[in-house]
Amino acid sequence: MTRVLILGGGGMVGQKLAQKLEAEGLDGTPVTLTLHDIAFPDGGVGTDRRVGNLSVQAEGAALAAERFDVIYFLASIVSGEAETNFDLGWQVNMLPMWHFLEALRAQHRATGGAYVPRVVFTSSIAVFGGPYPDKIGDEFLTSPQTSYGAQKAACELMVQDFSRKGFIDGLSLRLPTICVRPGKANLAASSFFSGIIREPLNGQEAILPVADTVRHWHASPRSAAGFLTHAGTLDTERLEGRRALNLPGLSCTVAEQIEALRDVAGNNVVALIKPEPNPAIAKIVDGWPRNFAPDRATALGFKAEASFRDIIDVYIEEDLNDR
């Protein structure tokens, strides 16, 4: 039995991951799940649910002392909030990672080096900054142009160095924008990518704050859960010391998203999308990557959807009317 901890287990991706782990285990091995977050949805997944705040150093130390086998570090505030509240972004998205890794290092020492947990960190394509090539390859440098991206990049470096020293066996997954997200919109600058699909399918108006020529990199919540479970048992020797991965996804424009929605649901549903330019959001999104060639991750067995229609179909199958 593999003991798994999900930090940020109350969020959408954390809940999707927990659901997949409960159903399938890790590579066929049953798991016991502990979820930690500042709050949980009513009726959500997970029986061992811990409410707390990782920004409190003792909170992470207590969890580290339980010596879980696999730890998923999903906890963070979203991009828009991190950009508008500089102090909070660093206090929530960077400092808890440092304190938690230090707590894991203390457990490593206490066991004479025997305890080396797998740590999977959800990073972001926001670690990159332009100017961009047509497709970002695995050799492209990280140069974030938002506070959120800088915080994610800082955590990647911590995971890299603590792994190099043998305190943990970690890797960082640079998630595409996860779309279509169920539930209500959040404060992420990328929230509209889901909103322009989710809201119309639920009969509600959606605001489009950017031009429909904007191109972006997407994967579904189902793919996100698949990325994470695959990373939980991946032979990290195959990473050859480079522990951050650009993950597979789908590159498309907003116009192509809308056409996929039209194909699924018709013109009346598409008519619920209302353009309303927002320069602040447009500026953030303009600094994000648009397309990738994630050859390393693909060779390592990570998989995502082949079309945006596939992504919409996942939402309809799993989450439509879940608001």
Short mmCIF file of C-alpha atoms in Angstrom, two decimals:
data_model
loop_
_atom_site.label_atom_id
_atom_site.label_comp_id
_atom_site.label_asym_id
_atom_site.label_seq_id
_atom_site.Cartn_x
_atom_site.Cartn_y
_atom_site.Cartn_z
CA MET A 1 0.00 0.00 0.00
CA THR A 2 1.45 3.37 -1.10
CA ARG A 3 0.81 6.31 1.21
CA VAL A 4 -0.01 9.44 -0.80
CA LEU A 5 -0.33 13.07 0.34
CA ILE A 6 -1.95 15.71 -1.88
CA LEU A 7 -1.18 19.28 -0.83
CA GLY A 8 -3.86 21.45 -2.36
CA GLY A 9 -6.16 18.44 -2.37
CA GLY A 10 -9.31 20.57 -2.15
CA GLY A 11 -8.72 22.27 -5.50
CA MET A 12 -10.08 21.10 -8.83
CA VAL A 13 -6.93 19.30 -9.98
CA GLY A 14 -6.37 17.86 -6.50
CA GLN A 15 -9.88 16.44 -6.47
CA LYS A 16 -9.51 14.97 -9.97
CA LEU A 17 -6.21 13.40 -8.93
CA ALA A 18 -7.69 11.97 -5.73
CA GLN A 19 -10.60 10.51 -7.66
CA LYS A 20 -8.23 8.81 -10.12
CA LEU A 21 -5.99 7.47 -7.35
CA GLU A 22 -8.95 6.08 -5.42
CA ALA A 23 -10.18 4.29 -8.53
CA GLU A 24 -6.89 3.07 -9.99
CA GLY A 25 -4.11 3.40 -7.42
CA LEU A 26 -0.58 4.20 -8.56
CA ASP A 27 0.55 1.97 -11.40
CA GLY A 28 -1.91 -0.65 -10.16
CA THR A 29 -0.78 -0.45 -6.52
CA PRO A 30 -3.53 0.52 -4.02
CA VAL A 31 -3.01 3.77 -2.13
CA THR A 32 -4.06 5.39 1.11
CA LEU A 33 -4.86 9.05 0.53
CA THR A 34 -4.42 12.11 2.72
CA LEU A 35 -5.59 15.46 1.34
CA HIS A 36 -4.56 18.81 2.80
CA ASP A 37 -5.95 22.25 1.94
CA ILE A 38 -7.37 25.41 3.46
CA ALA A 39 -10.88 24.22 2.47
CA PHE A 40 -12.65 21.37 0.70
CA PRO A 41 -15.73 21.25 -1.54
CA ASP A 42 -18.90 19.81 -0.11
CA GLY A 43 -19.19 16.15 -0.99
CA GLY A 44 -15.69 16.09 -2.44
CA VAL A 45 -13.32 13.16 -2.77
CA GLY A 46 -11.22 11.87 0.12
CA THR A 47 -11.94 10.58 3.61
CA ASP A 48 -8.71 11.72 5.32
CA ARG A 49 -9.05 15.45 4.66
CA ARG A 50 -6.91 17.84 6.71
CA VAL A 51 -7.82 21.52 6.87
CA GLY A 52 -4.86 23.82 7.42
CA ASN A 53 -2.53 26.44 5.95
CA LEU A 54 0.87 25.49 4.55
CA SER A 55 2.01 29.08 5.05
CA VAL A 56 2.22 28.13 8.73
CA GLN A 57 5.61 26.45 8.91
CA ALA A 58 4.61 23.97 11.63
CA GLU A 59 1.77 22.72 9.43
CA GLY A 60 4.12 21.43 6.75
CA ALA A 61 6.56 20.05 9.33
CA ALA A 62 3.81 17.97 10.93
CA LEU A 63 2.81 16.53 7.56
CA ALA A 64 6.43 15.80 6.63
CA ALA A 65 6.84 13.89 9.89
CA GLU A 66 4.23 11.38 8.70
CA ARG A 67 6.69 10.27 5.98
CA PHE A 68 4.38 9.75 3.05
CA ASP A 69 5.73 7.75 0.10
CA VAL A 70 4.44 10.06 -2.65
CA ILE A 71 3.68 13.76 -2.18
CA TYR A 72 1.88 15.93 -4.71
CA PHE A 73 2.54 19.64 -4.15
CA LEU A 74 -0.38 21.40 -5.85
CA ALA A 75 -1.00 24.16 -3.29
CA SER A 76 -0.77 27.73 -4.59
CA ILE A 77 -2.72 30.87 -5.34
CA VAL A 78 -3.55 31.52 -8.98
CA SER A 79 -1.79 33.75 -11.50
CA GLY A 80 -4.03 36.80 -11.42
CA GLU A 81 -4.00 36.95 -7.62
CA ALA A 82 -0.24 36.44 -7.46
CA GLU A 83 0.28 39.29 -9.90
CA THR A 84 -1.96 41.79 -8.11
CA ASN A 85 -0.82 40.89 -4.58
CA PHE A 86 2.97 40.63 -4.77
CA ASP A 87 3.58 39.83 -1.09
CA LEU A 88 0.89 37.18 -0.88
CA GLY A 89 2.12 35.50 -4.05
CA TRP A 90 5.60 34.89 -2.68
CA GLN A 91 4.34 34.03 0.80
CA VAL A 92 1.98 31.36 -0.54
CA ASN A 93 3.61 30.13 -3.75
CA MET A 94 7.29 30.02 -2.75
CA LEU A 95 7.99 30.10 0.99
CA PRO A 96 5.85 27.05 1.92
CA MET A 97 7.79 24.97 -0.62
CA TRP A 98 11.09 25.92 1.02
CA HIS A 99 9.85 25.16 4.53
CA PHE A 100 8.23 21.89 3.48
CA LEU A 101 11.33 20.66 1.65
CA GLU A 102 13.41 21.56 4.69
CA ALA A 103 11.02 19.51 6.82
CA LEU A 104 11.41 16.55 4.45
CA ARG A 105 15.19 16.96 4.66
CA ALA A 106 14.94 16.75 8.45
CA GLN A 107 13.06 13.45 8.08
CA HIS A 108 15.70 12.23 5.64
CA ARG A 109 18.39 12.93 8.24
CA ALA A 110 16.35 11.37 11.06
CA THR A 111 16.18 8.08 9.14
CA GLY A 112 19.86 8.03 8.26
CA GLY A 113 19.02 8.85 4.66
CA ALA A 114 16.49 6.04 4.24
CA TYR A 115 13.49 8.31 3.75
CA VAL A 116 13.49 9.76 0.23
CA PRO A 117 9.92 10.55 -0.85
CA ARG A 118 8.72 11.09 -4.39
CA VAL A 119 7.67 14.76 -4.65
CA VAL A 120 5.68 15.88 -7.70
CA PHE A 121 5.34 19.65 -8.03
CA THR A 122 2.77 21.25 -10.33
CA SER A 123 4.65 24.02 -12.07
CA SER A 124 3.36 26.05 -15.01
CA ILE A 125 4.17 27.15 -18.55
CA ALA A 126 4.27 30.64 -16.97
CA VAL A 127 7.95 29.94 -16.11
CA PHE A 128 8.71 30.91 -19.72
CA GLY A 129 8.95 34.39 -21.20
CA GLY A 130 9.21 35.75 -24.73
CA PRO A 131 10.27 36.32 -27.32
CA TYR A 132 9.16 32.81 -28.26
CA PRO A 133 9.97 30.52 -31.17
CA ASP A 134 7.08 28.99 -33.12
CA LYS A 135 7.24 26.04 -30.74
CA ILE A 136 9.00 25.93 -27.39
CA GLY A 137 11.31 22.94 -27.24
CA ASP A 138 12.84 21.24 -24.25
CA GLU A 139 15.98 23.38 -24.46
CA PHE A 140 14.21 26.76 -24.20
CA LEU A 141 15.26 28.88 -21.21
CA THR A 142 12.97 29.88 -18.35
CA SER A 143 12.50 33.65 -18.08
CA PRO A 144 9.13 34.34 -16.42
CA GLN A 145 7.41 37.65 -17.03
CA THR A 146 4.90 37.44 -14.17
CA SER A 147 5.30 37.04 -10.42
CA TYR A 148 3.38 33.76 -10.60
CA GLY A 149 5.82 32.41 -13.18
CA ALA A 150 8.79 33.55 -11.10
CA GLN A 151 7.38 31.80 -8.03
CA LYS A 152 6.88 28.57 -9.94
CA ALA A 153 10.40 28.77 -11.40
CA ALA A 154 11.87 29.30 -7.92
CA CYS A 155 10.09 26.17 -6.68
CA GLU A 156 11.37 24.19 -9.65
CA LEU A 157 14.94 25.08 -8.68
CA MET A 158 14.33 23.98 -5.10
CA VAL A 159 12.93 20.62 -6.24
CA GLN A 160 15.91 20.22 -8.56
CA ASP A 161 18.52 20.91 -5.86
CA PHE A 162 16.91 18.91 -3.05
CA SER A 163 16.68 15.99 -5.50
CA ARG A 164 20.30 16.40 -6.59
CA LYS A 165 21.33 16.14 -2.95
CA GLY A 166 19.23 12.99 -2.49
CA PHE A 167 16.85 14.43 0.13
CA ILE A 168 13.82 13.83 -2.12
CA ASP A 169 13.15 12.20 -5.49
CA GLY A 170 11.30 15.06 -7.13
CA LEU A 171 10.13 16.37 -10.45
CA SER A 172 8.28 19.45 -11.66
CA LEU A 173 5.49 19.24 -14.20
CA ARG A 174 4.90 22.38 -16.26
CA LEU A 175 1.17 22.03 -16.71
CA PRO A 176 -0.60 23.51 -19.71
CA THR A 177 -3.60 25.68 -18.90
CA ILE A 178 -6.17 23.19 -17.64
CA CYS A 179 -9.38 23.55 -19.60
CA VAL A 180 -12.33 23.12 -19.33
CA ARG A 181 -12.33 23.63 -15.55
CA PRO A 182 -15.60 22.68 -13.83
CA GLY A 183 -17.28 24.87 -11.23
CA LYS A 184 -17.11 28.62 -10.94
CA ALA A 185 -14.50 30.97 -12.38
CA ASN A 186 -11.45 31.73 -10.23
CA LEU A 187 -8.99 34.64 -10.16
CA ALA A 188 -6.54 33.10 -12.61
CA ALA A 189 -5.81 35.31 -15.59
CA SER A 190 -6.40 32.19 -17.71
CA SER A 191 -9.86 31.58 -16.25
CA PHE A 192 -11.65 32.86 -19.35
CA PHE A 193 -10.25 30.01 -21.48
CA SER A 194 -12.57 27.68 -19.54
CA GLY A 195 -15.29 30.26 -19.02
CA ILE A 196 -16.01 30.79 -22.71
CA ILE A 197 -16.79 27.08 -23.00
CA ARG A 198 -18.23 26.22 -19.60
CA GLU A 199 -20.64 29.12 -19.18
CA PRO A 200 -22.31 28.86 -22.61
CA LEU A 201 -22.72 25.09 -22.24
CA ASN A 202 -24.52 25.84 -18.97
CA GLY A 203 -26.72 28.44 -20.63
CA GLN A 204 -24.90 31.44 -19.20
CA GLU A 205 -23.17 34.44 -20.74
CA ALA A 206 -19.35 34.40 -20.85
CA ILE A 207 -17.00 37.37 -21.13
CA LEU A 208 -14.08 37.13 -23.55
CA PRO A 209 -11.42 39.64 -22.37
CA VAL A 210 -8.87 39.10 -25.16
CA ALA A 211 -8.84 38.96 -28.96
CA ASP A 212 -9.91 35.68 -30.54
CA THR A 213 -6.51 35.51 -32.25
CA VAL A 214 -4.82 34.69 -28.91
CA ARG A 215 -3.17 31.27 -29.10
CA HIS A 216 -2.56 29.14 -26.02
CA TRP A 217 -1.55 25.68 -24.77
CA HIS A 218 -4.27 23.51 -23.17
CA ALA A 219 -4.97 20.11 -21.62
CA SER A 220 -8.04 18.75 -19.86
CA PRO A 221 -8.45 18.04 -16.13
CA ARG A 222 -8.47 14.35 -17.06
CA SER A 223 -5.06 14.75 -18.67
CA ALA A 224 -3.78 16.67 -15.65
CA ALA A 225 -4.70 13.79 -13.34
CA GLY A 226 -3.04 11.40 -15.79
CA PHE A 227 0.16 13.48 -15.85
CA LEU A 228 0.33 13.40 -12.05
CA THR A 229 -0.30 9.70 -11.58
CA HIS A 230 2.23 8.87 -14.29
CA ALA A 231 4.80 11.09 -12.56
CA GLY A 232 4.16 9.33 -9.25
CA THR A 233 5.92 6.16 -10.40
CA LEU A 234 8.15 7.42 -13.24
CA ASP A 235 11.75 6.18 -13.19
CA THR A 236 13.43 9.53 -12.56
CA GLU A 237 16.80 8.17 -13.74
CA ARG A 238 15.33 8.65 -17.21
CA LEU A 239 15.25 12.42 -16.56
CA GLU A 240 19.07 12.46 -16.59
CA GLY A 241 19.18 15.10 -13.88
CA ARG A 242 16.79 17.55 -15.57
CA ARG A 243 13.76 17.32 -13.35
CA ALA A 244 11.36 19.84 -14.92
CA LEU A 245 9.21 18.72 -17.85
CA ASN A 246 7.16 20.55 -20.47
CA LEU A 247 4.02 18.45 -20.75
CA PRO A 248 1.97 17.55 -23.82
CA GLY A 249 -1.05 19.64 -24.70
CA LEU A 250 -2.94 21.24 -27.53
CA SER A 251 -2.16 24.61 -29.12
CA CYS A 252 -5.14 26.51 -30.48
CA THR A 253 -6.50 30.03 -30.83
CA VAL A 254 -9.53 31.34 -28.99
CA ALA A 255 -11.30 31.40 -32.35
CA GLU A 256 -10.56 27.68 -32.75
CA GLN A 257 -11.91 27.04 -29.26
CA ILE A 258 -15.11 28.84 -30.21
CA GLU A 259 -15.43 26.91 -33.47
CA ALA A 260 -15.06 23.63 -31.56
CA LEU A 261 -17.84 24.80 -29.24
CA ARG A 262 -19.99 25.71 -32.25
CA ASP A 263 -19.40 22.22 -33.66
CA VAL A 264 -20.54 20.65 -30.39
CA ALA A 265 -23.40 22.93 -29.33
CA GLY A 266 -24.40 25.24 -32.18
CA ASN A 267 -24.64 28.96 -32.87
CA ASN A 268 -27.07 29.84 -30.08
CA VAL A 269 -24.61 28.62 -27.46
CA VAL A 270 -21.68 30.45 -29.09
CA ALA A 271 -23.76 33.64 -29.10
CA LEU A 272 -23.52 33.69 -25.30
CA ILE A 273 -19.81 34.66 -25.61
CA LYS A 274 -19.49 38.44 -25.30
CA PRO A 275 -16.20 40.20 -26.22
CA GLU A 276 -15.23 42.70 -23.54
CA PRO A 277 -11.53 43.69 -23.75
CA ASN A 278 -9.59 43.73 -20.48
CA PRO A 279 -6.11 45.26 -20.99
CA ALA A 280 -4.75 43.91 -17.68
CA ILE A 281 -5.63 40.32 -18.55
CA ALA A 282 -4.50 40.77 -22.14
CA LYS A 283 -1.09 41.98 -20.95
CA ILE A 284 -0.57 38.95 -18.71
CA VAL A 285 -1.74 36.47 -21.34
CA ASP A 286 0.41 38.12 -24.01
CA GLY A 287 3.50 37.11 -22.04
CA TRP A 288 2.59 33.41 -21.98
CA PRO A 289 3.79 30.65 -24.32
CA ARG A 290 1.58 29.59 -27.21
CA ASN A 291 2.91 26.27 -28.49
CA PHE A 292 5.31 23.51 -27.46
CA ALA A 293 7.25 20.56 -28.79
CA PRO A 294 7.32 18.49 -25.54
CA ASP A 295 9.45 15.67 -26.92
CA ARG A 296 10.98 14.58 -23.59
CA ALA A 297 7.64 14.21 -21.84
CA THR A 298 6.09 12.43 -24.81
CA ALA A 299 8.99 9.96 -24.91
CA LEU A 300 8.49 9.39 -21.16
CA GLY A 301 4.86 8.37 -21.71
CA PHE A 302 2.90 11.53 -20.84
CA LYS A 303 -0.25 11.97 -22.98
CA ALA A 304 -2.89 14.64 -23.66
CA GLU A 305 -5.79 15.34 -26.04
CA ALA A 306 -5.37 15.65 -29.81
CA SER A 307 -8.04 18.31 -30.46
CA PHE A 308 -9.97 20.98 -28.57
CA ARG A 309 -13.14 19.09 -29.43
CA ASP A 310 -11.70 16.24 -27.36
CA ILE A 311 -11.22 18.64 -24.44
CA ILE A 312 -14.83 19.84 -24.67
CA ASP A 313 -16.02 16.23 -24.84
CA VAL A 314 -14.16 15.47 -21.60
CA TYR A 315 -15.94 18.35 -19.87
CA ILE A 316 -19.35 17.25 -21.16
CA GLU A 317 -18.73 13.66 -20.10
CA GLU A 318 -17.38 14.41 -16.62
CA ASP A 319 -18.47 17.84 -15.44
CA LEU A 320 -21.28 19.51 -17.37
CA ASN A 321 -23.74 21.19 -14.97
CA ASP A 322 -21.24 20.82 -12.09
CA ARG A 323 -21.41 24.43 -10.84
#
